[in-house]
mmCIF file of C-alpha atoms and ligand atoms in Angstrom:
data_model
loop_
_atom_site.group_PDB
_atom_site.id
_atom_site.type_symbol
_atom_site.label_atom_id
_atom_site.label_comp_id
_atom_site.label_asym_id
_atom_site.label_seq_id
_atom_site.Cartn_x
_atom_site.Cartn_y
_atom_site.Cartn_z
ATOM 1 C CA MET A 1 51.793 -105.605 -93.407
ATOM 2 C CA ASP A 2 49.071 -102.992 -93.118
ATOM 3 C CA ASP A 3 50.092 -99.489 -92.617
ATOM 4 C CA ARG A 4 47.850 -99.670 -89.402
ATOM 5 C CA ARG A 5 48.221 -100.627 -85.892
ATOM 6 C CA GLY A 6 45.107 -103.135 -84.921
ATOM 7 C CA LYS A 7 42.402 -102.880 -81.869
ATOM 8 C CA PHE A 8 43.837 -104.581 -79.110
ATOM 9 C CA ILE A 9 40.034 -105.034 -77.393
ATOM 10 C CA SER A 10 40.197 -108.247 -73.990
ATOM 11 C CA PHE A 11 37.869 -109.126 -72.341
ATOM 12 C CA GLU A 12 37.024 -109.809 -68.822
ATOM 13 C CA GLY A 13 34.776 -110.036 -65.532
ATOM 14 C CA GLY A 14 34.515 -112.898 -62.974
ATOM 15 C CA ASP A 15 34.830 -116.869 -63.074
ATOM 16 C CA GLY A 16 31.552 -118.643 -65.239
ATOM 17 C CA VAL A 17 30.507 -115.176 -67.017
ATOM 18 C CA GLY A 18 30.647 -116.641 -71.110
ATOM 19 C CA LYS A 19 34.101 -114.926 -71.657
ATOM 20 C CA THR A 20 35.191 -117.733 -74.170
ATOM 21 C CA THR A 21 31.054 -117.754 -75.830
ATOM 22 C CA GLN A 22 31.173 -114.215 -76.666
ATOM 23 C CA ILE A 23 34.842 -114.499 -77.378
ATOM 24 C CA ASN A 24 34.407 -116.389 -80.410
ATOM 25 C CA LEU A 25 31.875 -114.192 -81.544
ATOM 26 C CA ALA A 26 33.904 -111.123 -81.760
ATOM 27 C CA CYS A 27 36.188 -112.913 -83.032
ATOM 28 C CA ARG A 28 33.145 -113.652 -86.158
ATOM 29 C CA HIS A 29 32.085 -110.690 -86.283
ATOM 30 C CA VAL A 30 35.650 -108.765 -86.377
ATOM 31 C CA LYS A 31 36.864 -110.976 -89.119
ATOM 32 C CA LYS A 32 33.155 -109.672 -90.678
ATOM 33 C CA LEU A 33 34.393 -106.743 -90.651
ATOM 34 C CA GLY A 34 37.262 -106.874 -92.716
ATOM 35 C CA PHE A 35 40.424 -107.396 -90.208
ATOM 36 C CA ARG A 36 41.991 -109.835 -89.044
ATOM 37 C CA PRO A 37 41.242 -111.680 -85.437
ATOM 38 C CA VAL A 38 44.166 -112.899 -82.686
ATOM 39 C CA VAL A 39 41.953 -114.528 -79.947
ATOM 40 C CA THR A 40 44.608 -115.036 -77.730
ATOM 41 C CA ARG A 41 44.778 -115.246 -72.989
ATOM 42 C CA GLU A 42 46.360 -114.400 -69.982
ATOM 43 C CA PRO A 43 47.835 -115.777 -68.644
ATOM 44 C CA GLY A 44 49.056 -116.977 -71.338
ATOM 45 C CA GLY A 45 48.822 -117.328 -74.978
ATOM 46 C CA THR A 46 53.016 -118.240 -74.998
ATOM 47 C CA MET A 47 54.893 -121.314 -75.229
ATOM 48 C CA LEU A 48 56.861 -120.310 -71.800
ATOM 49 C CA SER A 49 53.115 -118.402 -70.726
ATOM 50 C CA GLU A 50 51.393 -121.446 -70.741
ATOM 51 C CA LYS A 51 53.356 -123.427 -68.591
ATOM 52 C CA ILE A 52 53.342 -120.929 -65.650
ATOM 53 C CA ARG A 53 49.445 -120.324 -66.179
ATOM 54 C CA ASP A 54 49.603 -123.573 -65.377
ATOM 55 C CA LEU A 55 51.764 -123.349 -62.846
ATOM 56 C CA VAL A 56 49.812 -120.570 -61.160
ATOM 57 C CA LEU A 57 46.290 -122.205 -61.772
ATOM 58 C CA GLU A 58 47.500 -125.339 -60.307
ATOM 59 C CA SER A 59 49.653 -125.478 -57.712
ATOM 60 C CA SER A 60 48.260 -127.562 -54.741
ATOM 61 C CA ALA A 61 51.571 -125.827 -52.675
ATOM 62 C CA GLU A 62 50.591 -121.883 -51.249
ATOM 63 C CA VAL A 63 51.368 -119.436 -53.194
ATOM 64 C CA THR A 64 51.496 -116.237 -51.559
ATOM 65 C CA PRO A 65 50.263 -113.295 -53.242
ATOM 66 C CA VAL A 66 53.221 -111.410 -54.183
ATOM 67 C CA THR A 67 54.556 -114.628 -55.849
ATOM 68 C CA GLU A 68 50.618 -114.729 -57.908
ATOM 69 C CA VAL A 69 51.173 -110.875 -59.047
ATOM 70 C CA LEU A 70 55.058 -111.518 -60.493
ATOM 71 C CA MET A 71 53.790 -114.724 -62.238
ATOM 72 C CA MET A 72 50.592 -112.781 -64.028
ATOM 73 C CA PHE A 73 53.363 -110.142 -64.616
ATOM 74 C CA ALA A 74 55.681 -112.515 -66.101
ATOM 75 C CA ALA A 75 53.609 -113.878 -68.469
ATOM 76 C CA ARG A 76 52.280 -111.102 -69.481
ATOM 77 C CA ALA A 77 55.794 -109.595 -69.929
ATOM 78 C CA GLN A 78 56.134 -111.767 -72.659
ATOM 79 C CA HIS A 79 52.249 -111.911 -74.197
ATOM 80 C CA THR A 80 52.814 -108.279 -74.781
ATOM 81 C CA SER A 81 56.013 -108.940 -76.502
ATOM 82 C CA GLU A 82 55.718 -111.812 -78.294
ATOM 83 C CA VAL A 83 52.139 -112.296 -79.156
ATOM 84 C CA ILE A 84 50.491 -109.003 -78.643
ATOM 85 C CA GLU A 85 52.917 -106.036 -79.401
ATOM 86 C CA PRO A 86 53.694 -107.952 -82.575
ATOM 87 C CA ASN A 87 50.156 -108.452 -84.280
ATOM 88 C CA LEU A 88 49.145 -105.085 -83.686
ATOM 89 C CA ALA A 89 51.860 -103.840 -85.495
ATOM 90 C CA ALA A 90 51.117 -106.124 -88.432
ATOM 91 C CA GLY A 91 47.959 -104.494 -88.362
ATOM 92 C CA LYS A 92 45.963 -107.487 -86.715
ATOM 93 C CA TRP A 93 42.891 -107.070 -84.161
ATOM 94 C CA VAL A 94 43.772 -109.141 -80.514
ATOM 95 C CA LEU A 95 41.375 -109.920 -78.456
ATOM 96 C CA CYS A 96 42.511 -110.880 -75.370
ATOM 97 C CA ASP A 97 41.010 -113.040 -72.898
ATOM 98 C CA ARG A 98 41.607 -110.784 -69.888
ATOM 99 C CA PHE A 99 45.422 -108.620 -69.701
ATOM 100 C CA THR A 100 45.992 -105.962 -66.575
ATOM 101 C CA ASP A 101 41.956 -105.207 -65.445
ATOM 102 C CA ALA A 102 42.340 -108.947 -64.252
ATOM 103 C CA SER A 103 44.876 -108.442 -62.210
ATOM 104 C CA TYR A 104 44.279 -105.293 -60.849
ATOM 105 C CA ALA A 105 40.585 -107.104 -59.933
ATOM 106 C CA TYR A 106 42.012 -110.683 -58.328
ATOM 107 C CA GLN A 107 45.539 -109.363 -57.442
ATOM 108 C CA GLY A 108 44.256 -106.256 -56.367
ATOM 109 C CA GLY A 109 40.819 -107.104 -55.045
ATOM 110 C CA GLY A 110 40.354 -110.842 -54.691
ATOM 111 C CA ARG A 111 44.593 -110.697 -52.501
ATOM 112 C CA GLY A 112 44.479 -106.860 -51.322
ATOM 113 C CA LEU A 113 47.271 -106.359 -52.666
ATOM 114 C CA PRO A 114 48.092 -102.250 -53.273
ATOM 115 C CA ASP A 115 46.877 -100.668 -56.915
ATOM 116 C CA GLU A 116 50.276 -98.719 -56.794
ATOM 117 C CA LEU A 117 52.712 -101.643 -56.758
ATOM 118 C CA ILE A 118 50.494 -102.988 -59.749
ATOM 119 C CA GLY A 119 50.800 -100.106 -61.495
ATOM 120 C CA VAL A 120 54.845 -100.610 -61.560
ATOM 121 C CA LEU A 121 54.372 -103.512 -62.278
ATOM 122 C CA ALA A 122 51.897 -103.208 -65.534
ATOM 123 C CA GLU A 123 55.305 -99.905 -66.316
ATOM 124 C CA ILE A 124 57.506 -102.484 -66.552
ATOM 125 C CA ALA A 125 56.083 -105.545 -68.195
ATOM 126 C CA THR A 126 53.915 -103.893 -70.863
ATOM 127 C CA ASN A 127 55.140 -101.207 -70.775
ATOM 128 C CA GLY A 128 52.071 -99.532 -70.266
ATOM 129 C CA LEU A 129 50.186 -101.125 -73.018
ATOM 130 C CA GLU A 130 45.824 -100.825 -72.770
ATOM 131 C CA PRO A 131 43.163 -102.171 -74.421
ATOM 132 C CA ASP A 132 41.574 -99.618 -76.827
ATOM 133 C CA LEU A 133 37.920 -101.423 -75.691
ATOM 134 C CA THR A 134 37.978 -103.394 -72.662
ATOM 135 C CA LEU A 135 34.091 -105.534 -71.952
ATOM 136 C CA LEU A 136 33.227 -106.681 -68.196
ATOM 137 C CA LEU A 137 31.408 -109.311 -68.439
ATOM 138 C CA ASP A 138 29.267 -108.313 -65.191
ATOM 139 C CA LEU A 139 27.451 -111.440 -63.021
ATOM 140 C CA ASP A 140 25.936 -112.338 -59.893
ATOM 141 C CA VAL A 141 28.763 -114.208 -58.431
ATOM 142 C CA GLU A 142 26.291 -117.216 -57.289
ATOM 143 C CA GLU A 143 25.559 -117.513 -60.537
ATOM 144 C CA GLY A 144 28.897 -117.596 -62.180
ATOM 145 C CA VAL A 145 29.619 -120.590 -59.919
ATOM 146 C CA ARG A 146 27.212 -122.194 -60.944
ATOM 147 C CA ARG A 147 27.775 -121.787 -64.095
ATOM 148 C CA SER A 148 31.391 -122.694 -63.600
ATOM 149 C CA HIS A 149 30.152 -125.561 -62.314
ATOM 150 C CA LEU A 150 28.815 -126.753 -64.694
ATOM 151 C CA ARG A 151 31.931 -127.411 -66.911
ATOM 152 C CA ASP A 152 33.573 -130.453 -66.903
ATOM 153 C CA SER A 153 37.107 -129.961 -66.328
ATOM 154 C CA PRO A 154 37.623 -129.677 -62.518
ATOM 155 C CA LEU A 155 38.452 -126.039 -61.032
ATOM 156 C CA ASP A 156 41.550 -123.945 -60.880
ATOM 157 C CA ARG A 157 42.537 -122.845 -57.733
ATOM 158 C CA PHE A 158 40.875 -119.299 -58.371
ATOM 159 C CA GLU A 159 37.723 -121.144 -58.860
ATOM 160 C CA SER A 160 38.276 -122.561 -55.907
ATOM 161 C CA GLU A 161 38.302 -120.138 -53.885
ATOM 162 C CA ALA A 162 35.172 -118.992 -51.311
ATOM 163 C CA ILE A 163 32.735 -116.623 -52.154
ATOM 164 C CA GLU A 164 33.729 -113.667 -50.903
ATOM 165 C CA PHE A 165 37.179 -113.526 -52.751
ATOM 166 C CA LYS A 166 35.270 -113.750 -56.262
ATOM 167 C CA ASN A 167 32.771 -111.154 -54.604
ATOM 168 C CA ARG A 168 35.925 -108.680 -53.796
ATOM 169 C CA ILE A 169 36.713 -109.330 -57.133
ATOM 170 C CA ARG A 170 33.607 -108.393 -58.425
ATOM 171 C CA THR A 171 33.562 -104.605 -56.763
ATOM 172 C CA ALA A 172 36.728 -104.216 -58.079
ATOM 173 C CA TYR A 173 36.110 -104.704 -61.316
ATOM 174 C CA LEU A 174 33.064 -102.270 -60.919
ATOM 175 C CA ARG A 175 35.461 -99.509 -59.191
ATOM 176 C CA ARG A 176 37.990 -100.017 -62.334
ATOM 177 C CA GLN A 177 35.012 -99.505 -64.547
ATOM 178 C CA ASP A 178 33.511 -96.414 -62.846
ATOM 179 C CA HIS A 179 37.330 -95.007 -63.394
ATOM 180 C CA HIS A 180 37.675 -96.423 -66.551
ATOM 181 C CA SER A 181 34.461 -95.241 -67.728
ATOM 182 C CA THR A 182 35.488 -94.630 -71.620
ATOM 183 C CA ARG A 183 37.720 -97.530 -71.439
ATOM 184 C CA ILE A 184 35.637 -100.554 -69.895
ATOM 185 C CA VAL A 185 32.227 -101.638 -71.247
ATOM 186 C CA LEU A 186 30.175 -102.798 -68.311
ATOM 187 C CA VAL A 187 27.976 -105.775 -70.302
ATOM 188 C CA ASP A 188 25.694 -107.580 -68.596
ATOM 189 C CA ALA A 189 25.669 -111.157 -68.670
ATOM 190 C CA SER A 190 22.841 -112.160 -67.459
ATOM 191 C CA ARG A 191 21.106 -111.538 -70.536
ATOM 192 C CA SER A 192 21.465 -114.287 -73.347
ATOM 193 C CA ILE A 193 24.352 -115.615 -75.682
ATOM 194 C CA GLN A 194 22.804 -113.897 -78.103
ATOM 195 C CA GLU A 195 22.068 -110.466 -76.655
ATOM 196 C CA ILE A 196 25.519 -110.441 -75.579
ATOM 197 C CA GLU A 197 26.550 -110.528 -78.863
ATOM 198 C CA ILE A 198 24.593 -107.717 -79.928
ATOM 199 C CA GLU A 199 25.972 -105.586 -77.807
ATOM 200 C CA ILE A 200 29.698 -106.116 -78.316
ATOM 201 C CA ALA A 201 28.921 -106.107 -81.852
ATOM 202 C CA LYS A 202 28.071 -102.942 -81.370
ATOM 203 C CA GLN A 203 30.894 -101.655 -79.156
ATOM 204 C CA ILE A 204 33.386 -103.506 -82.250
ATOM 205 C CA SER A 205 31.914 -102.128 -84.830
ATOM 206 C CA ASP A 206 31.206 -98.111 -82.108
ATOM 207 C CA LEU A 207 35.273 -98.975 -82.334
ATOM 208 C CA GLN A 208 36.245 -99.129 -85.952
ATOM 209 C CA ALA A 209 33.864 -96.037 -86.636
ATOM 210 C CA ARG A 210 36.709 -93.581 -83.863
ATOM 211 C CA PRO A 211 38.044 -91.116 -85.838
ATOM 212 C CA ASP A 212 41.496 -92.803 -84.917
ATOM 213 C CA GLY A 213 39.851 -95.931 -86.186
HETATM 214 P P1 TMP B 301 40.532 -117.797 -67.212
HETATM 215 O O1 TMP B 301 39.878 -119.047 -66.437
HETATM 216 O O2 TMP B 301 39.813 -116.784 -67.406
HETATM 217 O O3 TMP B 301 40.692 -118.662 -68.027
HETATM 218 O O4 TMP B 301 41.536 -116.833 -65.848
HETATM 219 C C1 TMP B 301 41.946 -117.527 -65.209
HETATM 220 C C2 TMP B 301 42.227 -117.440 -63.758
HETATM 221 O O5 TMP B 301 43.908 -116.340 -63.535
HETATM 222 C C3 TMP B 301 41.107 -116.529 -63.356
HETATM 223 O O6 TMP B 301 40.598 -117.835 -62.163
HETATM 224 C C4 TMP B 301 41.671 -115.523 -63.592
HETATM 225 C C5 TMP B 301 42.980 -114.817 -63.071
HETATM 226 N N1 TMP B 301 43.812 -114.466 -63.382
HETATM 227 C C6 TMP B 301 44.369 -114.026 -62.150
HETATM 228 O O7 TMP B 301 44.401 -113.615 -60.937
HETATM 229 N N2 TMP B 301 45.610 -112.840 -62.428
HETATM 230 C C7 TMP B 301 45.274 -112.593 -63.835
HETATM 231 O O8 TMP B 301 46.586 -110.946 -64.231
HETATM 232 C C8 TMP B 301 44.462 -112.777 -64.794
HETATM 233 C C9 TMP B 301 45.629 -112.537 -66.237
HETATM 234 C C10 TMP B 301 43.626 -114.042 -64.890
#
């Protein structure tokens, strides 16, 4: 066990912004810095949370916004206590594909649920845990849709939503970045994979160099 708690980094953004590619590259950078990375995702990351993921992403039945947010937070509660907290306590760096900011963007901005409700659920599910650093990959919505369609996998329930829904998500993410500009770093995802990788690597190095790091 390391003496020091590890760092918690989340990756956010609309669908098709290139998070998966960048998380894998960031993982290599964390290793180069001498830390042990753990890559995980939400909803998901534990056996139970992955089952919730399948249900909430693939359901062909109508899912109410309240059901949806409760499922996201049920998955998150399990993931936080089973994976995120123990790994941070063991000194590992947790790189998470989405965390609570996604609920503010999708269930708040997208579905219209109040931020206060999401805040209460975050307290209950995660004890108010916040990432040390959040990388918000921002991309024009139409371009994100175009990239999502290039993938082989079928579109999930969120990817199949209308463009207006996706625009509300982008707006909510940008507003959140504005309100939490120290923690959430805006990354222009319209650039090349390598340019984005360099910027993210710099943010991660800066995080390590912080006085508390
Ligand atoms: P992914 O495609 O990035 O793995 O994310 C799965 C989908 O779940 C994505 O469309 C965003 C959505 N989602 C929410 O609506 N709320 C949440 O809290 C999380 C974590 C994801």
